Structures are given as structure tokens and as C-alpha cells.
Amino acid sequence: MQYISIKSGSSAKISISPKINDILATSQQLAGVTIYVFFVHQYTNKVYKQPYALSANNLVINLTPKDTIEMLGNAEENQRFEIQFAIKNASGEIIAESESSNIVINIIRWEAGQWLHRELTK
């Protein structure tokens, strides 16, 4: 399991590096493939918003300060999300993630980040 901590009110860039048989996949191998990335609330097991749909041309998720503030919500403490993956191959078949791909995103309360976001969006 891999843990990533992000301060609420800051931005984050998450890059996905798909592997096939433990070797990084090439753009040709990923042609026509869609990787769905789900942020699942760790304690409620509910999917947060809509999954991100990534392709060979775009394997990056960009979280804005607004996103990280929304992800924290009204939580008194950190809000954790387990990232789950599903892959739709070029033939349209859905493939489940491998067991070793578990990642937990920890959104940490950061009052300064919330203040900065409010000031920048006035």
C-alpha cells in the first residue's frame, strides 16, 4: 500500500504509470485503453464524484486547491481516499486492478490553504 498526503487548499499532480507484466506499458500498448481512476472514501466505501478517465495521451490527474478543499469537506481530521482502478481494453472488456496497486490519498486539513484559496478566488 502506498500513502500520499496532500494539504487541503494546495494542488497536486498524480501521474499513473501502467505496467504490463511488471514492465512500463508503451503508448502503443495503451492505444484504445481507458484507465478509470476512482477515489473511494476509505471509511464509507463510496466513490467520490465521477472517476477520472485516463488514456495513453493523458495519464495525469491534476487536483486543484478547490478540489482538495472539497475532498476534505467538513471533516474534523484528515480525509482518506483509496484509489481504485478499472481498465477498459481496446476490445471494450473491463479488467479489474491488480492487488498490489493500492494507493491511499490523505487530504490533510490546512487552514492556511483554505484561506489562500478564498483570497485568490475573490
Tab-separated table of N, CA and C in Angstrom:
chain	number	residue	atom	x	y	z
A	1	MET	N	0.856	-1.169	0.000
A	1	MET	CA	0.000	0.000	0.000
A	1	MET	C	0.902	1.231	0.000
A	2	GLN	N	0.546	2.190	-0.824
A	2	GLN	CA	1.302	3.435	-0.912
A	2	GLN	C	0.421	4.563	-0.388
A	3	TYR	N	0.978	5.428	0.472
A	3	TYR	CA	0.243	6.559	1.030
A	3	TYR	C	0.796	7.857	0.467
A	4	ILE	N	-0.116	8.741	0.060
A	4	ILE	CA	0.257	10.067	-0.439
A	4	ILE	C	-0.525	11.075	0.385
A	5	SER	N	0.148	12.068	0.966
A	5	SER	CA	-0.526	13.108	1.738
A	5	SER	C	-0.530	14.404	0.948
A	6	ILE	N	-1.692	15.067	0.920
A	6	ILE	CA	-1.868	16.329	0.215
A	6	ILE	C	-2.521	17.303	1.184
A	7	LYS	N	-2.007	18.507	1.279
A	7	LYS	CA	-2.603	19.506	2.149
A	7	LYS	C	-3.830	20.110	1.474
A	8	SER	N	-4.909	20.210	2.229
A	8	SER	CA	-6.128	20.825	1.728
A	8	SER	C	-5.851	22.275	1.348
A	9	GLY	N	-6.274	22.671	0.165
A	9	GLY	CA	-6.025	24.026	-0.322
A	9	GLY	C	-4.799	24.117	-1.201
A	10	SER	N	-4.059	23.021	-1.335
A	10	SER	CA	-2.915	23.014	-2.248
A	10	SER	C	-3.284	22.180	-3.469
A	11	SER	N	-2.481	22.285	-4.500
A	11	SER	CA	-2.734	21.492	-5.703
A	11	SER	C	-1.855	20.246	-5.676
A	12	ALA	N	-2.232	19.276	-6.481
A	12	ALA	CA	-1.460	18.036	-6.553
A	12	ALA	C	-1.559	17.473	-7.959
A	13	LYS	N	-0.489	16.840	-8.371
A	13	LYS	CA	-0.438	16.198	-9.684
A	13	LYS	C	-0.112	14.735	-9.447
A	14	ILE	N	-1.010	13.858	-9.885
A	14	ILE	CA	-0.828	12.421	-9.697
A	14	ILE	C	-0.639	11.794	-11.071
A	15	SER	N	0.515	11.191	-11.280
A	15	SER	CA	0.825	10.543	-12.555
A	15	SER	C	0.683	9.042	-12.405
A	16	ILE	N	0.008	8.421	-13.354
A	16	ILE	CA	-0.201	6.983	-13.356
A	16	ILE	C	0.785	6.367	-14.352
A	17	SER	N	1.457	5.294	-13.936
A	17	SER	CA	2.420	4.597	-14.803
A	17	SER	C	2.004	3.131	-14.931
A	18	PRO	N	1.121	2.822	-15.886
A	18	PRO	CA	0.657	1.441	-16.036
A	18	PRO	C	1.779	0.493	-16.425
A	19	LYS	N	1.700	-0.719	-15.900
A	19	LYS	CA	2.682	-1.753	-16.225
A	19	LYS	C	1.968	-2.970	-16.787
A	20	ILE	N	2.633	-3.638	-17.685
A	20	ILE	CA	2.166	-4.919	-18.205
A	20	ILE	C	3.266	-5.923	-17.904
A	21	ASN	N	2.942	-6.940	-17.126
A	21	ASN	CA	3.931	-7.928	-16.674
A	21	ASN	C	5.133	-7.261	-16.014
A	22	ASP	N	4.850	-6.267	-15.144
A	22	ASP	CA	5.866	-5.523	-14.377
A	22	ASP	C	6.814	-4.683	-15.226
A	23	ILE	N	6.443	-4.406	-16.473
A	23	ILE	CA	7.226	-3.529	-17.355
A	23	ILE	C	6.328	-2.363	-17.755
A	24	LEU	N	6.872	-1.122	-17.695
A	24	LEU	CA	6.065	0.042	-18.060
A	24	LEU	C	5.464	-0.140	-19.449
A	25	ALA	N	4.155	0.126	-19.551
A	25	ALA	CA	3.449	-0.022	-20.825
A	25	ALA	C	3.806	1.127	-21.757
A	26	THR	N	3.884	0.831	-23.033
A	26	THR	CA	4.176	1.846	-24.046
A	26	THR	C	2.868	2.468	-24.536
A	27	SER	N	2.967	3.592	-25.221
A	27	SER	CA	1.792	4.245	-25.789
A	27	SER	C	1.078	3.323	-26.768
A	28	GLN	N	1.853	2.551	-27.524
A	28	GLN	CA	1.250	1.611	-28.472
A	28	GLN	C	0.436	0.545	-27.744
A	29	GLN	N	0.948	0.043	-26.629
A	29	GLN	CA	0.228	-0.976	-25.860
A	29	GLN	C	-1.037	-0.414	-25.223
A	30	LEU	N	-1.029	0.886	-24.939
A	30	LEU	CA	-2.178	1.517	-24.291
A	30	LEU	C	-3.159	2.135	-25.291
A	31	ALA	N	-2.878	2.017	-26.587
A	31	ALA	CA	-3.764	2.580	-27.610
A	31	ALA	C	-5.164	1.979	-27.465
A	32	GLY	N	-6.167	2.838	-27.353
A	32	GLY	CA	-7.548	2.397	-27.223
A	32	GLY	C	-7.936	1.959	-25.829
A	33	VAL	N	-7.018	2.047	-24.877
A	33	VAL	CA	-7.268	1.630	-23.496
A	33	VAL	C	-7.701	2.849	-22.682
A	34	THR	N	-8.693	2.653	-21.823
A	34	THR	CA	-9.109	3.697	-20.885
A	34	THR	C	-8.870	3.177	-19.472
A	35	ILE	N	-8.178	3.983	-18.674
A	35	ILE	CA	-7.934	3.634	-17.273
A	35	ILE	C	-8.833	4.522	-16.433
A	36	TYR	N	-9.732	3.889	-15.692
A	36	TYR	CA	-10.628	4.628	-14.811
A	36	TYR	C	-10.028	4.653	-13.413
A	37	VAL	N	-9.950	5.852	-12.843
A	37	VAL	CA	-9.378	6.031	-11.513
A	37	VAL	C	-10.492	6.526	-10.594
A	38	PHE	N	-10.785	5.726	-9.569
A	38	PHE	CA	-11.841	6.030	-8.614
A	38	PHE	C	-11.217	6.463	-7.297
A	39	PHE	N	-11.699	7.574	-6.749
A	39	PHE	CA	-11.330	7.979	-5.399
A	39	PHE	C	-12.462	7.485	-4.500
A	40	VAL	N	-12.163	6.542	-3.624
A	40	VAL	CA	-13.173	5.926	-2.772
A	40	VAL	C	-12.919	6.346	-1.328
A	41	HIS	N	-13.960	6.927	-0.687
A	41	HIS	CA	-13.827	7.296	0.723
A	41	HIS	C	-13.453	6.042	1.499
A	42	GLN	N	-12.356	6.117	2.225
A	42	GLN	CA	-11.833	4.934	2.900
A	42	GLN	C	-12.802	4.381	3.952
A	43	TYR	N	-13.546	5.250	4.612
A	43	TYR	CA	-14.389	4.779	5.710
A	43	TYR	C	-15.816	4.463	5.279
A	44	THR	N	-16.304	5.101	4.199
A	44	THR	CA	-17.678	4.842	3.759
A	44	THR	C	-17.730	3.945	2.523
A	45	ASN	N	-16.607	3.770	1.848
A	45	ASN	CA	-16.524	2.985	0.613
A	45	ASN	C	-17.392	3.554	-0.508
A	46	LYS	N	-17.707	4.828	-0.451
A	46	LYS	CA	-18.470	5.482	-1.516
A	46	LYS	C	-17.496	6.185	-2.463
A	47	VAL	N	-17.801	6.134	-3.762
A	47	VAL	CA	-16.953	6.777	-4.770
A	47	VAL	C	-17.147	8.287	-4.687
A	48	TYR	N	-16.041	9.019	-4.667
A	48	TYR	CA	-16.064	10.478	-4.629
A	48	TYR	C	-16.239	11.001	-6.052
A	49	LYS	N	-17.319	11.719	-6.293
A	49	LYS	CA	-17.647	12.297	-7.606
A	49	LYS	C	-17.599	11.247	-8.706
A	50	GLN	N	-17.093	11.623	-9.878
A	50	GLN	CA	-17.002	10.720	-11.029
A	50	GLN	C	-15.564	10.214	-11.160
A	51	PRO	N	-15.370	9.006	-11.691
A	51	PRO	CA	-13.997	8.526	-11.875
A	51	PRO	C	-13.287	9.343	-12.959
A	52	TYR	N	-11.991	9.434	-12.838
A	52	TYR	CA	-11.174	10.063	-13.879
A	52	TYR	C	-10.962	9.025	-14.972
A	53	ALA	N	-11.111	9.414	-16.217
A	53	ALA	CA	-10.892	8.512	-17.348
A	53	ALA	C	-9.585	8.939	-18.026
A	54	LEU	N	-8.557	8.110	-17.907
A	54	LEU	CA	-7.242	8.421	-18.456
A	54	LEU	C	-6.978	7.574	-19.692
A	55	SER	N	-6.187	8.136	-20.598
A	55	SER	CA	-5.818	7.416	-21.820
A	55	SER	C	-4.310	7.475	-21.998
A	56	ALA	N	-3.822	6.814	-23.038
A	56	ALA	CA	-2.379	6.798	-23.306
A	56	ALA	C	-1.828	8.213	-23.468
A	57	ASN	N	-2.658	9.138	-23.952
A	57	ASN	CA	-2.222	10.525	-24.170
A	57	ASN	C	-2.239	11.358	-22.902
A	58	ASN	N	-2.960	10.889	-21.870
A	58	ASN	CA	-3.077	11.661	-20.640
A	58	ASN	C	-3.180	10.706	-19.453
A	59	LEU	N	-2.077	10.526	-18.751
A	59	LEU	CA	-2.031	9.636	-17.590
A	59	LEU	C	-1.810	10.423	-16.302
A	60	VAL	N	-2.367	11.645	-16.259
A	60	VAL	CA	-2.152	12.542	-15.122
A	60	VAL	C	-3.490	13.040	-14.579
A	61	ILE	N	-3.595	13.075	-13.261
A	61	ILE	CA	-4.736	13.682	-12.587
A	61	ILE	C	-4.223	14.935	-11.900
A	62	ASN	N	-4.831	16.065	-12.225
A	62	ASN	CA	-4.460	17.329	-11.590
A	62	ASN	C	-5.557	17.729	-10.617
A	63	LEU	N	-5.205	17.805	-9.340
A	63	LEU	CA	-6.140	18.271	-8.320
A	63	LEU	C	-5.833	19.735	-8.037
A	64	THR	N	-6.840	20.571	-8.111
A	64	THR	CA	-6.675	21.996	-7.834
A	64	THR	C	-6.853	22.253	-6.342
A	65	PRO	N	-6.489	23.451	-5.869
A	65	PRO	CA	-6.761	23.780	-4.469
A	65	PRO	C	-8.249	23.620	-4.127
A	66	LYS	N	-9.126	24.017	-5.037
A	66	LYS	CA	-10.571	23.866	-4.811
A	66	LYS	C	-10.930	22.386	-4.648
A	67	ASP	N	-10.347	21.521	-5.483
A	67	ASP	CA	-10.612	20.075	-5.390
A	67	ASP	C	-10.228	19.530	-4.018
A	68	THR	N	-9.036	19.887	-3.539
A	68	THR	CA	-8.573	19.320	-2.267
A	68	THR	C	-9.378	19.846	-1.087
A	69	ILE	N	-9.863	21.087	-1.180
A	69	ILE	CA	-10.739	21.620	-0.129
A	69	ILE	C	-12.068	20.866	-0.148
A	70	GLU	N	-12.623	20.640	-1.342
A	70	GLU	CA	-13.885	19.898	-1.452
A	70	GLU	C	-13.724	18.460	-0.969
A	71	MET	N	-12.573	17.864	-1.237
A	71	MET	CA	-12.341	16.479	-0.823
A	71	MET	C	-12.275	16.359	0.694
A	72	LEU	N	-11.748	17.366	1.357
A	72	LEU	CA	-11.698	17.340	2.820
A	72	LEU	C	-13.100	17.507	3.399
A	73	GLY	N	-13.913	18.330	2.729
A	73	GLY	CA	-15.276	18.540	3.195
A	73	GLY	C	-15.303	19.160	4.563
A	74	ASN	N	-16.207	18.703	5.399
A	74	ASN	CA	-16.345	19.222	6.764
A	74	ASN	C	-15.637	18.343	7.783
A	75	ALA	N	-14.742	17.485	7.323
A	75	ALA	CA	-14.075	16.547	8.230
A	75	ALA	C	-13.255	17.301	9.266
A	76	GLU	N	-13.317	16.831	10.492
A	76	GLU	CA	-12.535	17.423	11.582
A	76	GLU	C	-11.063	17.058	11.446
A	77	GLU	N	-10.810	15.889	10.908
A	77	GLU	CA	-9.440	15.398	10.738
A	77	GLU	C	-9.211	15.093	9.265
A	78	ASN	N	-8.144	14.388	8.999
A	78	ASN	CA	-7.802	14.034	7.627
A	78	ASN	C	-8.924	13.226	6.979
A	79	GLN	N	-9.014	13.359	5.662
A	79	GLN	CA	-9.970	12.570	4.895
A	79	GLN	C	-9.173	11.644	3.985
A	80	ARG	N	-9.415	10.353	4.075
A	80	ARG	CA	-8.639	9.394	3.291
A	80	ARG	C	-9.470	8.827	2.151
A	81	PHE	N	-8.780	8.654	1.027
A	81	PHE	CA	-9.388	8.056	-0.160
A	81	PHE	C	-8.490	6.932	-0.633
A	82	GLU	N	-9.086	5.788	-0.900
A	82	GLU	CA	-8.338	4.706	-1.530
A	82	GLU	C	-8.544	4.856	-3.028
A	83	ILE	N	-7.459	4.812	-3.770
A	83	ILE	CA	-7.575	4.890	-5.222
A	83	ILE	C	-7.763	3.481	-5.759
A	84	GLN	N	-8.827	3.310	-6.537
A	84	GLN	CA	-9.088	2.032	-7.180
A	84	GLN	C	-9.098	2.246	-8.688
A	85	PHE	N	-8.685	1.225	-9.408
A	85	PHE	CA	-8.566	1.325	-10.859
A	85	PHE	C	-9.434	0.287	-11.549
A	86	ALA	N	-9.903	0.625	-12.735
A	86	ALA	CA	-10.527	-0.328	-13.648
A	86	ALA	C	-9.993	0.023	-15.032
A	87	ILE	N	-9.799	-0.969	-15.834
A	87	ILE	CA	-9.228	-0.756	-17.169
A	87	ILE	C	-10.196	-1.287	-18.203
A	88	LYS	N	-10.492	-0.445	-19.204
A	88	LYS	CA	-11.272	-0.911	-20.347
A	88	LYS	C	-10.295	-1.057	-21.496
A	89	ASN	N	-10.103	-2.291	-21.961
A	89	ASN	CA	-9.121	-2.511	-23.021
A	89	ASN	C	-9.688	-2.108	-24.377
A	90	ALA	N	-8.872	-2.186	-25.408
A	90	ALA	CA	-9.262	-1.755	-26.744
A	90	ALA	C	-10.455	-2.548	-27.276
A	91	SER	N	-10.685	-3.745	-26.759
A	91	SER	CA	-11.828	-4.569	-27.173
A	91	SER	C	-13.096	-4.238	-26.390
A	92	GLY	N	-13.000	-3.324	-25.412
A	92	GLY	CA	-14.161	-2.930	-24.622
A	92	GLY	C	-14.372	-3.759	-23.375
A	93	GLU	N	-13.470	-4.678	-23.065
A	93	GLU	CA	-13.598	-5.501	-21.863
A	93	GLU	C	-13.108	-4.715	-20.649
A	94	ILE	N	-13.777	-4.904	-19.516
A	94	ILE	CA	-13.372	-4.255	-18.271
A	94	ILE	C	-12.511	-5.226	-17.471
A	95	ILE	N	-11.360	-4.729	-17.046
A	95	ILE	CA	-10.405	-5.540	-16.293
A	95	ILE	C	-10.218	-4.888	-14.925
A	96	ALA	N	-10.246	-5.681	-13.875
A	96	ALA	CA	-10.050	-5.160	-12.522
A	96	ALA	C	-8.577	-4.848	-12.281
A	97	GLU	N	-8.325	-4.004	-11.296
A	97	GLU	CA	-6.960	-3.654	-10.912
A	97	GLU	C	-6.243	-4.860	-10.316
A	98	SER	N	-4.932	-4.766	-10.282
A	98	SER	CA	-4.166	-5.819	-9.607
A	98	SER	C	-4.172	-5.537	-8.110
A	99	GLU	N	-3.942	-6.543	-7.315
A	99	GLU	CA	-3.983	-6.396	-5.858
A	99	GLU	C	-2.897	-5.472	-5.319
A	100	SER	N	-1.780	-5.357	-6.003
A	100	SER	CA	-0.647	-4.575	-5.489
A	100	SER	C	-0.724	-3.095	-5.844
A	101	SER	N	-1.829	-2.636	-6.409
A	101	SER	CA	-1.900	-1.251	-6.872
A	101	SER	C	-2.578	-0.315	-5.880
A	102	ASN	N	-2.783	-0.748	-4.644
A	102	ASN	CA	-3.492	0.078	-3.665
A	102	ASN	C	-2.715	1.332	-3.292
A	103	ILE	N	-3.398	2.467	-3.387
A	103	ILE	CA	-2.828	3.766	-3.022
A	103	ILE	C	-3.860	4.469	-2.157
A	104	VAL	N	-3.414	5.110	-1.093
A	104	VAL	CA	-4.319	5.890	-0.252
A	104	VAL	C	-3.885	7.350	-0.320
A	105	ILE	N	-4.848	8.215	-0.643
A	105	ILE	CA	-4.616	9.660	-0.655
A	105	ILE	C	-5.149	10.210	0.660
A	106	ASN	N	-4.335	10.927	1.372
A	106	ASN	CA	-4.705	11.502	2.658
A	106	ASN	C	-4.772	13.019	2.477
A	107	ILE	N	-5.986	13.577	2.514
A	107	ILE	CA	-6.146	15.025	2.410
A	107	ILE	C	-6.078	15.582	3.827
A	108	ILE	N	-5.082	16.410	4.076
A	108	ILE	CA	-4.791	16.917	5.417
A	108	ILE	C	-5.359	18.324	5.567
A	109	ARG	N	-6.022	18.538	6.686
A	109	ARG	CA	-6.557	19.878	6.961
A	109	ARG	C	-5.400	20.873	7.028
A	110	TRP	N	-5.546	21.975	6.311
A	110	TRP	CA	-4.526	23.023	6.280
A	110	TRP	C	-5.255	24.348	6.203
A	111	GLU	N	-5.414	25.003	7.335
A	111	GLU	CA	-6.200	26.237	7.398
A	111	GLU	C	-5.635	27.316	6.477
A	112	ALA	N	-4.321	27.399	6.382
A	112	ALA	CA	-3.711	28.416	5.516
A	112	ALA	C	-4.105	28.187	4.060
A	113	GLY	N	-4.187	26.931	3.635
A	113	GLY	CA	-4.574	26.625	2.261
A	113	GLY	C	-5.993	27.047	1.970
A	114	GLN	N	-6.879	26.840	2.929
A	114	GLN	CA	-8.260	27.270	2.731
A	114	GLN	C	-8.344	28.789	2.652
A	115	TRP	N	-7.591	29.481	3.497
A	115	TRP	CA	-7.570	30.945	3.479
A	115	TRP	C	-7.015	31.434	2.147
A	116	LEU	N	-5.910	30.865	1.702
A	116	LEU	CA	-5.297	31.271	0.428
A	116	LEU	C	-6.262	31.070	-0.727
A	117	HIS	N	-6.957	29.935	-0.751
A	117	HIS	CA	-7.908	29.674	-1.825
A	117	HIS	C	-9.026	30.711	-1.839
A	118	ARG	N	-9.562	31.051	-0.662
A	118	ARG	CA	-10.626	32.071	-0.577
A	118	ARG	C	-10.110	33.419	-1.094
A	119	GLU	N	-8.894	33.803	-0.700
A	119	GLU	CA	-8.346	35.094	-1.110
A	119	GLU	C	-8.082	35.152	-2.617
A	120	LEU	N	-7.628	34.049	-3.186
A	120	LEU	CA	-7.306	34.012	-4.616
A	120	LEU	C	-8.551	33.942	-5.501
A	121	THR	N	-9.673	33.529	-4.940
A	121	THR	CA	-10.890	33.396	-5.746
A	121	THR	C	-11.865	34.552	-5.516
A	122	LYS	N	-11.451	35.588	-4.795
A	122	LYS	CA	-12.320	36.762	-4.562
A	122	LYS	C	-12.442	37.576	-5.834
